CSV table of C-alpha atoms and ligand atoms in Angstrom, one decimal:
chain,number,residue,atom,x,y,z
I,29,UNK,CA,-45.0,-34.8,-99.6
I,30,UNK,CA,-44.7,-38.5,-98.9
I,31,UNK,CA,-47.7,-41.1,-100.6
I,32,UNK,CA,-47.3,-42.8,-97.4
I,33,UNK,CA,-45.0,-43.4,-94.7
I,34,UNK,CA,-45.0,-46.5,-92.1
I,35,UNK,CA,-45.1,-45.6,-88.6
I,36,UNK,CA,-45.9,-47.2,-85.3
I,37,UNK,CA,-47.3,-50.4,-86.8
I,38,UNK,CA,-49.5,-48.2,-89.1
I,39,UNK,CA,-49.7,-47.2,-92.9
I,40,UNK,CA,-50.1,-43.7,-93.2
I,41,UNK,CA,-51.8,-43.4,-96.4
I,42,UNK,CA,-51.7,-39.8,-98.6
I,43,UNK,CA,-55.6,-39.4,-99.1
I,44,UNK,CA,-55.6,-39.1,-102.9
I,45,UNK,CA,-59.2,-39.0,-103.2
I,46,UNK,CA,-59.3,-35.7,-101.8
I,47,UNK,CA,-56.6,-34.1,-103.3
I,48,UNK,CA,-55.8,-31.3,-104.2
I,49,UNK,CA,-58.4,-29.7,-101.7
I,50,UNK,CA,-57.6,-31.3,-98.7
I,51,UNK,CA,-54.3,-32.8,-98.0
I,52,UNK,CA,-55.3,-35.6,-95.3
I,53,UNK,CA,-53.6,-38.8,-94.5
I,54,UNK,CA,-55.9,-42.1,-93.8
I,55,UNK,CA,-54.2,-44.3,-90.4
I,56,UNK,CA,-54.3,-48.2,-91.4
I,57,UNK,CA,-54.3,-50.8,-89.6
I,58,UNK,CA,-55.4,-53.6,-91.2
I,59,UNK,CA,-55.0,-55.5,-94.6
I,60,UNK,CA,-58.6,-55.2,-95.4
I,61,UNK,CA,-58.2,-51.4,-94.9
I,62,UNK,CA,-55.1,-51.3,-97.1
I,63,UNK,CA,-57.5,-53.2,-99.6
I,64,UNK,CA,-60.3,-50.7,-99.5
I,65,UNK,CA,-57.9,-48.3,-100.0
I,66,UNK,CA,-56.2,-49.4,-103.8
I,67,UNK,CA,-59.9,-50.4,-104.9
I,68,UNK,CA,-61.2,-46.8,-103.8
I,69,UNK,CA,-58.2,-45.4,-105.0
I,70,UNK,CA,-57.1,-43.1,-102.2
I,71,UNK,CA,-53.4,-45.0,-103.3
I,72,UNK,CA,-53.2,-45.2,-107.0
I,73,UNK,CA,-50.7,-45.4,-109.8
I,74,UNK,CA,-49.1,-48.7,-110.5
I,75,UNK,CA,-45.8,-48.5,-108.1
I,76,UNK,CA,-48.0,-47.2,-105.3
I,77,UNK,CA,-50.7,-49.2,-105.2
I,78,UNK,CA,-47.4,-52.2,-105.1
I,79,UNK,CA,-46.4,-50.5,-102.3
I,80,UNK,CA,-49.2,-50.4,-100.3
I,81,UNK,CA,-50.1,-54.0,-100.8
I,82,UNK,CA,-46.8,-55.0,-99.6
I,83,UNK,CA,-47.1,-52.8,-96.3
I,84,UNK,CA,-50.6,-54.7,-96.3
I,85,UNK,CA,-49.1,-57.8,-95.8
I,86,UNK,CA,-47.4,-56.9,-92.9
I,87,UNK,CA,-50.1,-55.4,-91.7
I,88,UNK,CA,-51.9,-58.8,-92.5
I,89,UNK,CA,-49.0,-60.8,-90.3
I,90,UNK,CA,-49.4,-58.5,-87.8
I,91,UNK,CA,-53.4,-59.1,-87.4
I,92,UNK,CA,-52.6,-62.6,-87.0
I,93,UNK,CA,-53.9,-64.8,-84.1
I,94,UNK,CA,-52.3,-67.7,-83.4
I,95,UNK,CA,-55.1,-70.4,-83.3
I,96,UNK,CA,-55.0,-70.1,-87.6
I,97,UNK,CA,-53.0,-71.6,-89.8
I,98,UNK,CA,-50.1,-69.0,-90.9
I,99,UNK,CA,-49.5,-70.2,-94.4
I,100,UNK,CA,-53.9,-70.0,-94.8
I,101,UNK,CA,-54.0,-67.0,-93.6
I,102,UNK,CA,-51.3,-65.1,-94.9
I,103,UNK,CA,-52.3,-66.5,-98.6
I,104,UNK,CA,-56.2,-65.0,-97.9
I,105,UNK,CA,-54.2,-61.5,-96.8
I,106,UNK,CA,-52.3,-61.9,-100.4
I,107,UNK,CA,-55.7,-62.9,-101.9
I,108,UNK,CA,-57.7,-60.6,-100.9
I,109,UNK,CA,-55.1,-57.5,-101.7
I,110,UNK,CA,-54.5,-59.2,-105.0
I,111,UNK,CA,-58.6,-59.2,-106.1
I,112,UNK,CA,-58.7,-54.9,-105.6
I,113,UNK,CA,-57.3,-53.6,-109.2
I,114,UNK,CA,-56.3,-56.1,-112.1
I,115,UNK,CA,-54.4,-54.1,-114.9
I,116,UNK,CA,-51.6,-52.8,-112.8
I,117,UNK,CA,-48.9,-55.2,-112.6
I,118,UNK,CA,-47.1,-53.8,-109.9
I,119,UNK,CA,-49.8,-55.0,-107.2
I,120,UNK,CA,-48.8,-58.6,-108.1
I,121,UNK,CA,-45.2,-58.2,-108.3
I,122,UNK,CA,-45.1,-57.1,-105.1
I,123,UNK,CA,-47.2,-59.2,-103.4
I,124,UNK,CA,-45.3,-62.2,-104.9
I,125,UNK,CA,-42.1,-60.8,-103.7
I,126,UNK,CA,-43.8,-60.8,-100.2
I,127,UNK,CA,-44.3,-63.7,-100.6
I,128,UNK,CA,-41.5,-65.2,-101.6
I,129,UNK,CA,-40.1,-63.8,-98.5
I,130,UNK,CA,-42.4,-65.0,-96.5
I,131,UNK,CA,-41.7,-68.6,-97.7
I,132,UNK,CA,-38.0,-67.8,-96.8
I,133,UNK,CA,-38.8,-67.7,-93.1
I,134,UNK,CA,-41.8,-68.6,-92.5
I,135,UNK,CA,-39.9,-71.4,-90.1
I,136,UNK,CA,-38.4,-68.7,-87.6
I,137,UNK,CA,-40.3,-67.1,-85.2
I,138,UNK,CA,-43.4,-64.9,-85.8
I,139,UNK,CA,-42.0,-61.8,-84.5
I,140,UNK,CA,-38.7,-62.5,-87.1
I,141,UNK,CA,-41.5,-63.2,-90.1
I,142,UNK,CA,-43.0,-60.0,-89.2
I,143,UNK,CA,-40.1,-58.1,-89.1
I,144,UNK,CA,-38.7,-59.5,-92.2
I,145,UNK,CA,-41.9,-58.9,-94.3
I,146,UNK,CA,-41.8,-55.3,-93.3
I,147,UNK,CA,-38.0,-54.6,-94.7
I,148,UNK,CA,-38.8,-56.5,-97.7
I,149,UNK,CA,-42.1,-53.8,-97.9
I,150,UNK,CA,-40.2,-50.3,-97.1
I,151,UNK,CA,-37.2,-52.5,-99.4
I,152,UNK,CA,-39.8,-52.4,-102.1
I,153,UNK,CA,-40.9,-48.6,-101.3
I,154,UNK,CA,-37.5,-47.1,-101.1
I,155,UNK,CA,-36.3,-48.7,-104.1
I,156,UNK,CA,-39.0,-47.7,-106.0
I,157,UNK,CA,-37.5,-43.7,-105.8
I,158,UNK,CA,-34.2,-45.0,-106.6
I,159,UNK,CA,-35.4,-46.4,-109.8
I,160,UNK,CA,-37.6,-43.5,-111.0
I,161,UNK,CA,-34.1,-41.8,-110.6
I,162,UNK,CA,-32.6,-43.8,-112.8
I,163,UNK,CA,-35.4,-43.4,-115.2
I,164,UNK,CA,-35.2,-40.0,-114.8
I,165,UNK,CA,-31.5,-39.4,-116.0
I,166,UNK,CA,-32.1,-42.0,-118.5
I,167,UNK,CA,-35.3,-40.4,-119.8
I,168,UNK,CA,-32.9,-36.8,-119.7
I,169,UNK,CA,-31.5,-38.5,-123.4
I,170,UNK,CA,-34.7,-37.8,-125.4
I,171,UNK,CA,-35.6,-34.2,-124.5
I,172,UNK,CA,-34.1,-31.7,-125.8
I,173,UNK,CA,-33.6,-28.2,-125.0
I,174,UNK,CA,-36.1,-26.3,-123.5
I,175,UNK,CA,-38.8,-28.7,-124.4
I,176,UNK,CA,-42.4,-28.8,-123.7
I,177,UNK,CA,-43.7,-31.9,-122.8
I,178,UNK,CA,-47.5,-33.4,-122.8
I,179,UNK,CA,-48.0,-36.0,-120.3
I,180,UNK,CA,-51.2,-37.7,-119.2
I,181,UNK,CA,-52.8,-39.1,-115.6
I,182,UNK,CA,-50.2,-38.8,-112.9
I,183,UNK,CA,-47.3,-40.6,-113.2
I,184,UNK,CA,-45.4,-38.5,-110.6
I,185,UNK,CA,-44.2,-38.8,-107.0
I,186,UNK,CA,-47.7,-39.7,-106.3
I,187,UNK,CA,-48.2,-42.6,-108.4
I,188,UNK,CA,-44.9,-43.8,-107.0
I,189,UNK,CA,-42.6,-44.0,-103.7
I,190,UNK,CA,-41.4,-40.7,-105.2
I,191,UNK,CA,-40.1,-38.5,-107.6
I,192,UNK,CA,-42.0,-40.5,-110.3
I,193,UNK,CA,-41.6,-42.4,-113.5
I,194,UNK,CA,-42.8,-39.5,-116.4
I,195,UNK,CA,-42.8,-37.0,-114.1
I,196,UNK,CA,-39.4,-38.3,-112.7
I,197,UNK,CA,-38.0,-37.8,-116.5
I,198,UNK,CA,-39.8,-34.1,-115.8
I,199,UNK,CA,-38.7,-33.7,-113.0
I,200,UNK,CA,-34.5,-34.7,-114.1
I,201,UNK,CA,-35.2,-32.2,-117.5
I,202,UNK,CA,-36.5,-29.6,-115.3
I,203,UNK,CA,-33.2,-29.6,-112.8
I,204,UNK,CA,-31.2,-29.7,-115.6
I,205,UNK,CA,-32.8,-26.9,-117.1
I,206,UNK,CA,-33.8,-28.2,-120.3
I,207,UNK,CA,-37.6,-28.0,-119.6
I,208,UNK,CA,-40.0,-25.1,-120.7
I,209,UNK,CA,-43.1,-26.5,-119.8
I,210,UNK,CA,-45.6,-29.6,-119.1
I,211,UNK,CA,-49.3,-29.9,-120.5
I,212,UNK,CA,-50.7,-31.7,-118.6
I,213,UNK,CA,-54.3,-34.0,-119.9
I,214,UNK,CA,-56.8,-33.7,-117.2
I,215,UNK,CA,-57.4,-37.4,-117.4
I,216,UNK,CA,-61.4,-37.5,-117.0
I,217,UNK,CA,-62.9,-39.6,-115.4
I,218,UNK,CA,-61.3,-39.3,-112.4
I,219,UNK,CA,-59.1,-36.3,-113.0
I,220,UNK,CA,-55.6,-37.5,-111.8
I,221,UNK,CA,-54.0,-35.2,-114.1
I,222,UNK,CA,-56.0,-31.9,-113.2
I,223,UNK,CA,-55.8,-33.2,-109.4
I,224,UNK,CA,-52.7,-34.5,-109.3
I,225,UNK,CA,-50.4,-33.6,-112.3
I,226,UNK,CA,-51.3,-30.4,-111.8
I,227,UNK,CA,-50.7,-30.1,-107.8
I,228,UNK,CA,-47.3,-31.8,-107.6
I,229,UNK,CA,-45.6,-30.4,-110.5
I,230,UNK,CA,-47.0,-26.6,-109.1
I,231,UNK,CA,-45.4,-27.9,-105.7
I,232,UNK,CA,-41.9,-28.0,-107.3
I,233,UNK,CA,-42.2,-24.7,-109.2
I,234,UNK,CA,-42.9,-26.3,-112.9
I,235,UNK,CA,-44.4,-24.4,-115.2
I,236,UNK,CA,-47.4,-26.7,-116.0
I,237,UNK,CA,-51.0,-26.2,-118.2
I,238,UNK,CA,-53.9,-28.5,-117.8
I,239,UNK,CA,-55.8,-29.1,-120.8
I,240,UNK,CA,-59.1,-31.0,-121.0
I,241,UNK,CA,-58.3,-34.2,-122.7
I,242,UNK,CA,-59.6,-33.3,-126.0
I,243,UNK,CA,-57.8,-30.5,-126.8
I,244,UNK,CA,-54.2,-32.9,-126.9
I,245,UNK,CA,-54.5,-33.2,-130.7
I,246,UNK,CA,-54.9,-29.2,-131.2
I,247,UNK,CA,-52.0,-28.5,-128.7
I,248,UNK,CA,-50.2,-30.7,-130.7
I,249,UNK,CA,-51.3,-29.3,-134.3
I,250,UNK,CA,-50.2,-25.8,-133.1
I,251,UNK,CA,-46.8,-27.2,-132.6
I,252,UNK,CA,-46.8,-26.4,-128.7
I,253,UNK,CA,-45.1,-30.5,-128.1
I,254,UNK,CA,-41.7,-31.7,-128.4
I,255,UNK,CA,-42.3,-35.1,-126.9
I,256,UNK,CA,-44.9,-37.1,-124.7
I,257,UNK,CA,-43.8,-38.9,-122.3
I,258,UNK,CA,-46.7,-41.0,-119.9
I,259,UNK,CA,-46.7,-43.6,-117.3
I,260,UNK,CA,-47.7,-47.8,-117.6
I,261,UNK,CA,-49.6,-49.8,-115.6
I,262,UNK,CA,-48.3,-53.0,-117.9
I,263,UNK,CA,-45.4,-53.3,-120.3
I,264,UNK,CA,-46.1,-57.5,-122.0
I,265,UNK,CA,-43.2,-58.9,-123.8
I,266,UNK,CA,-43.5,-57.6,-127.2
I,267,UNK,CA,-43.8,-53.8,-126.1
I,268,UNK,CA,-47.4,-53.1,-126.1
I,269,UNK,CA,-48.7,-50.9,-122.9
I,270,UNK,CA,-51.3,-50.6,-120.6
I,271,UNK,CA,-51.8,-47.4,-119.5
I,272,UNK,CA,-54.7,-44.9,-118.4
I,273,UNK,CA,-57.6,-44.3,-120.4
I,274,UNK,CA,-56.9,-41.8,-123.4
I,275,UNK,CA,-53.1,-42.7,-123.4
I,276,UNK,CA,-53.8,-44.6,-127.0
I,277,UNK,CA,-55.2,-41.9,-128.4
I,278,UNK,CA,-52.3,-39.7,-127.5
I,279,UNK,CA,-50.1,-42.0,-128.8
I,280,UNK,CA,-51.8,-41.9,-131.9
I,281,UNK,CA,-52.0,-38.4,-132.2
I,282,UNK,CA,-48.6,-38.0,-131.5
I,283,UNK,CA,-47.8,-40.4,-134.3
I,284,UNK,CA,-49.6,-38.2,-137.0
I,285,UNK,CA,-47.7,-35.1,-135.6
I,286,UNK,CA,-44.4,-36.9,-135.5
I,287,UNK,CA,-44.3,-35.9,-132.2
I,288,UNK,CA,-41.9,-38.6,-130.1
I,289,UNK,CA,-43.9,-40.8,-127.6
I,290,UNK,CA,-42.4,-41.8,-124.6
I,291,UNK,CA,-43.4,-44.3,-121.6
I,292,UNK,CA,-41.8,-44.3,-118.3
I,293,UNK,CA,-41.9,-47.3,-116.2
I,294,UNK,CA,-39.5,-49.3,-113.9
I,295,UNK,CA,-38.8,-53.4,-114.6
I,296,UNK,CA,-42.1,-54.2,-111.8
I,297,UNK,CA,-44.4,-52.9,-114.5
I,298,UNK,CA,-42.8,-55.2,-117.4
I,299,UNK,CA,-44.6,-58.3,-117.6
I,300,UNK,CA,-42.9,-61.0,-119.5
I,301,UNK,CA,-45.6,-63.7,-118.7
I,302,UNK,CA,-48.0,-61.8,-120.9
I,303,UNK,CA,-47.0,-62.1,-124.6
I,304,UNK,CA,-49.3,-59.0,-125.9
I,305,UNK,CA,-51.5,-55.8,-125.0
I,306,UNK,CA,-54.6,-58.3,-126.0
I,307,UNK,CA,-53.8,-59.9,-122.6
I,308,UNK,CA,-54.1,-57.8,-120.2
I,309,UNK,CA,-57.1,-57.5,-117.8
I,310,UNK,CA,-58.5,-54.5,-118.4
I,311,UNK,CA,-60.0,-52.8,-115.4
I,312,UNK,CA,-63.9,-51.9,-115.3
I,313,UNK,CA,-64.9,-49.1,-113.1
I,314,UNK,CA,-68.1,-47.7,-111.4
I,315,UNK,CA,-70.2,-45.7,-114.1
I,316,UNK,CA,-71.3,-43.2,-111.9
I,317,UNK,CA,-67.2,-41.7,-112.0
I,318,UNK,CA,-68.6,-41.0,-115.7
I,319,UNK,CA,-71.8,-39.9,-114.8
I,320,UNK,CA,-70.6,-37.4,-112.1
I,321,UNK,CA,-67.8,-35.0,-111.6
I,322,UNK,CA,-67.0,-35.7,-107.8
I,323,UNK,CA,-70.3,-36.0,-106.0
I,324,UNK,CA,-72.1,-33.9,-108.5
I,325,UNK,CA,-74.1,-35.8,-111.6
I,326,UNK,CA,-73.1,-34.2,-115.1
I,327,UNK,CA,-75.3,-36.6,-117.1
I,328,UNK,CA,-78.8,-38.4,-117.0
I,329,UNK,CA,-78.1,-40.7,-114.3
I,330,UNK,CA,-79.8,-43.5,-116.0
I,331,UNK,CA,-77.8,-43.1,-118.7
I,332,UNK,CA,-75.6,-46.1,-120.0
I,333,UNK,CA,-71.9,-46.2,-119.4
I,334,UNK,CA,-69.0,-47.6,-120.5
I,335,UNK,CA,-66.2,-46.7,-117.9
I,336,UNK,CA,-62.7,-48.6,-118.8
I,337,UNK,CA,-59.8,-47.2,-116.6
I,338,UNK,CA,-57.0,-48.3,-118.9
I,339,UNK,CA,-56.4,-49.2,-122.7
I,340,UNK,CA,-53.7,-50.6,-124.2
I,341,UNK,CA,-51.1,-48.9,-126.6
I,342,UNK,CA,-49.8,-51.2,-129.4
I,343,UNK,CA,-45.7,-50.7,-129.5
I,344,UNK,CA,-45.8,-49.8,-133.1
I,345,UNK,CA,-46.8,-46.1,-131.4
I,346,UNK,CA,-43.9,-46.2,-129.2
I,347,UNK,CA,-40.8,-44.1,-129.7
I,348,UNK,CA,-39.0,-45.5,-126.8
I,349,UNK,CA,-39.8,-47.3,-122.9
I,350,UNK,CA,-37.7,-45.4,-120.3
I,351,UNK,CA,-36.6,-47.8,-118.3
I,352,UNK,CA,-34.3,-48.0,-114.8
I,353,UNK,CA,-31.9,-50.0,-116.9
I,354,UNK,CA,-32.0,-48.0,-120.2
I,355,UNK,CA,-34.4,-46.9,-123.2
I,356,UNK,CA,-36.1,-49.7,-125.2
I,357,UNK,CA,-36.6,-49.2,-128.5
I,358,UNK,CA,-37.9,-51.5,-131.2
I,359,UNK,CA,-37.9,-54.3,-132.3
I,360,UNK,CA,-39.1,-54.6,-128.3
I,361,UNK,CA,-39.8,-57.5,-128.0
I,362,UNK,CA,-35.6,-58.8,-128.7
I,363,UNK,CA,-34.7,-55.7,-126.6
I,364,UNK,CA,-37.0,-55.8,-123.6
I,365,UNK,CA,-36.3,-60.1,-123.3
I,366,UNK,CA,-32.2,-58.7,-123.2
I,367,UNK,CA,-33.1,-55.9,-120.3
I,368,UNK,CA,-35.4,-58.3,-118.5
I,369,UNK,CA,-34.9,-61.7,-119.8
I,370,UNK,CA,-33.4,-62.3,-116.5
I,371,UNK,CA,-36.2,-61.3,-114.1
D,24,MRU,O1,-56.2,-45.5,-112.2
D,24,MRU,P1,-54.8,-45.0,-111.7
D,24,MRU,O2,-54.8,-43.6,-111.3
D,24,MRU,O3,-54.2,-45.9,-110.7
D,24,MRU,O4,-53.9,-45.0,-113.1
D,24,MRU,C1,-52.6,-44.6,-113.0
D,24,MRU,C2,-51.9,-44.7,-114.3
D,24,MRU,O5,-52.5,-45.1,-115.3
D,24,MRU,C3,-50.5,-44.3,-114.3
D,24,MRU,O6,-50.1,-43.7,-115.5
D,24,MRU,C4,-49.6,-45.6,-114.1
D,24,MRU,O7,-50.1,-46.3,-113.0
D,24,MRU,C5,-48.2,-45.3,-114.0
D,24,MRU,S1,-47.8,-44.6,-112.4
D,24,MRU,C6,-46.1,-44.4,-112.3
C-alpha cells in the first residue's frame, strides 16, 4: 500500500486519518492542500510528511501565474508548507533541498523548473525506501534470535516512502526469521500505533499485540521484551531524540529493565544545527485529540489539557541510533559529527 503516489499532476495522498477503517486516498492539487494535509495529519511521520512537502512544491510551481514574481512566490509556497508541524525535521530538510534546486535553475524555462523540482521530489521519496533498507539490515545486528520487540507510534511504511525506519528493522528481522513478535504501544492520543502499527504489520503477516500505553512497563517486567526499537522526528548533535509522546518514558523503562533501546532514523532526521533535545520545538496540539477518542468526548469537555505530540529522549537512554550509514553508539555526539559531519 503506497503513502502516496504522484500522478497526472496530482499527489495522491494515503488518507491516514481514516485508517484502518477506511482505506481512501485524498486527490491534491495544490500546495495549500498539501499543507492542510501534514497539519491535519492525513500524511504523518517525519520522512512522509518531507515527502509530501516536497511534491507540494511542485505542486506550488505548478499553480503559478505568470504576472508574480517566481522567487516570491515559490518562497510563500516553501513558507507556508514549512509553518504546518515544527518538531519533525524532515519537513525542513526537504523543503530546503527543494530549494536548493530550485535556485539551480531557476534561470531556465518554467516548464524545465517544474520538471526539475518534481525529480528532485519522487528523488527524495524513492530514496527514502532505499534508506530504511539500509537501516533495516543495519538494525538486523542488534536483534537476536527470535526476539520480541516493543515499538511505539508508527514508524513503518506509513511514516515513510516505505518499508519504514523501526518497522523497516522489523520488517528485515522478520524476513530473516529472527523475529517472534512486535508489541506494539497504542500511542494515545491519536492512536498511530493501534491504527497504524497495528494494520501494516497484520498486512505483512507479523505477529503483532497492541498494548495500551501503560501497560509497556509490566510487558517489560514479565520479561516479554528483548529490545525496543522506535522512530525520531529529530536526532540534535549530541544524541538526544525527539520522538512521539510516551517514547521517554519507554526509554526509561527500558533502562530499568536492561532492556536495549533502539531508535531508527535516516541522516534527514539528524539535525546538526541543534546542539541538544532542549532545542527542539516541541509541537502543541488541539486538546480536544485528548479530550476525545475520534469524534466521541471521553472526558469533561471543559476540562484543561495539556496535549504535547513529541518529547524528547536524552541519549544517556539510548543503546544505539540505527542509522542508513551504521549504528551510533555513544559517546554520540563524536560518532554522529563522524557519520554526518559531512552533511
Ligand atoms: O505525530 P506523528 O504521527 O507525525 O509522529 C510520528 C512519529 O513520532 C514517528 O515515530 C516519527 O515521525 C518517525 S517516522 C519514521
Amino acid at each position: 500500500m503506497d503513502t502516496m503516489y504522484w500522478k497526472d499532476n496530482t499527489l495522491f495522498l494515503l488518507d491516514q486519518t481514516k485508517l484502518p477503517i477506511e482505506v481512501t486516498y485524498v486527490k491534491l492539487k495544490t500546495y495549500e492542500e498539501v499543507a492542510e494535509a501534514i497539519v491535519s495529519m492525513k500524511v504523518r511521520g517525519a520522512p512522509a510528511i518531507g515527502a509530501a512537502a516536497a511534491y507540494g512544491m511542485v505542486l506550488g510551481v505548478m499553480g503559478f501565474r505568470n504576472d508574480q514574481n517566481l522567487d516570491n512566490y515559490l518562497r510563500n509556497v516553501y513558507e507556508t508548507l514549512k509553518n504546518t508541524r515544527p518538531t519533525a525535521v524532515n519537513l525542513f530538510w526537504a523543503l530546503d533541498r527543494m530549494w536548493k534546486k530550485y535556485l539551480e535553475v531557476k534561470n531556465q524555462n518554467f516548464e524545465e523548473i517544474a520538471k526539475a523540482l518534481l525529480n528532485e521530489a519522487k528523488s527524495i521519496f524513492y530514496e527514502d525506501i532505499e534508506l530504511n533498507k539500509k537501516i533495516g539490515a543495519y538494525g538486523l545486528e542488534v536483534v537476536p534470535e527470535n526476539a520480541s520487540i516493543l515499538t511505539h507510534c508508527n514508524a513503518g511504511a506509513l511514516a515513510t516512502a516505505g518499508y519504514g525506519t523501526a518497522l523497516g528493522v522489523v520488517r528485515a528481522a522478520f524476513a530473516a526469521g529472527k523475529l517472534k513478535r512486535v508489541f506494539a504501544d497504542e500511542t494515545r492520543p491519536l492512536l498511530q500505533g493501534a491504527r497504524l502499527t497495528a494494520f501494516e504489520l497484520l498486512e505483512d503477516g507479523i505477529d503483532v499485540t497492541l498494548i495500551c500505553d501503560n501497560m509497556a512497563g509490566y510487558v517489560m517486567s514479565l520479561g516479554l521484551v528483548d529490545l525496543v526499537v522506535v522512530g525520531a522526528d529529530r536526532v540534535t548533535a549530541n544524541g538526544d531524540v525527539a520522538n512521539k509522546i510516551g517514547t521517554y518514558s519507554l526509554a526509561i523503562l527500558a533502562k530499568e529493565h536492561g532492556i536495549p533501546f533502539y531508535v531508527a532514523a535516516p541522516y534527514s532526521t539528524i539535525d546538526l544545527n541543534l546542539n541538544s533535545g532542549k532545542d527542539i520545538p516541541i509541537e502543541e496540539r488541539n486538546p480536544d485529540e485528548v479530550r476525545k477518542i475520534g469524534d466521541r468526548l471521553i472526558a469533561p469537555s471543559k476540562v484543561k489539557v495539556f496535549n504535547p505530540a513529541f518529547d524528547v529522549t536524552p541519549a544517556k537512554y539510548i543503546t544505539g541510533i540505527i542509522t542508513d550509514r551504521g549504528i551510533v553508539r555513544p559517546p554520540y555526539r563524536e560518532n554522529i559529527k563522524k557519520l554526518f559531519g559531512g552533511n
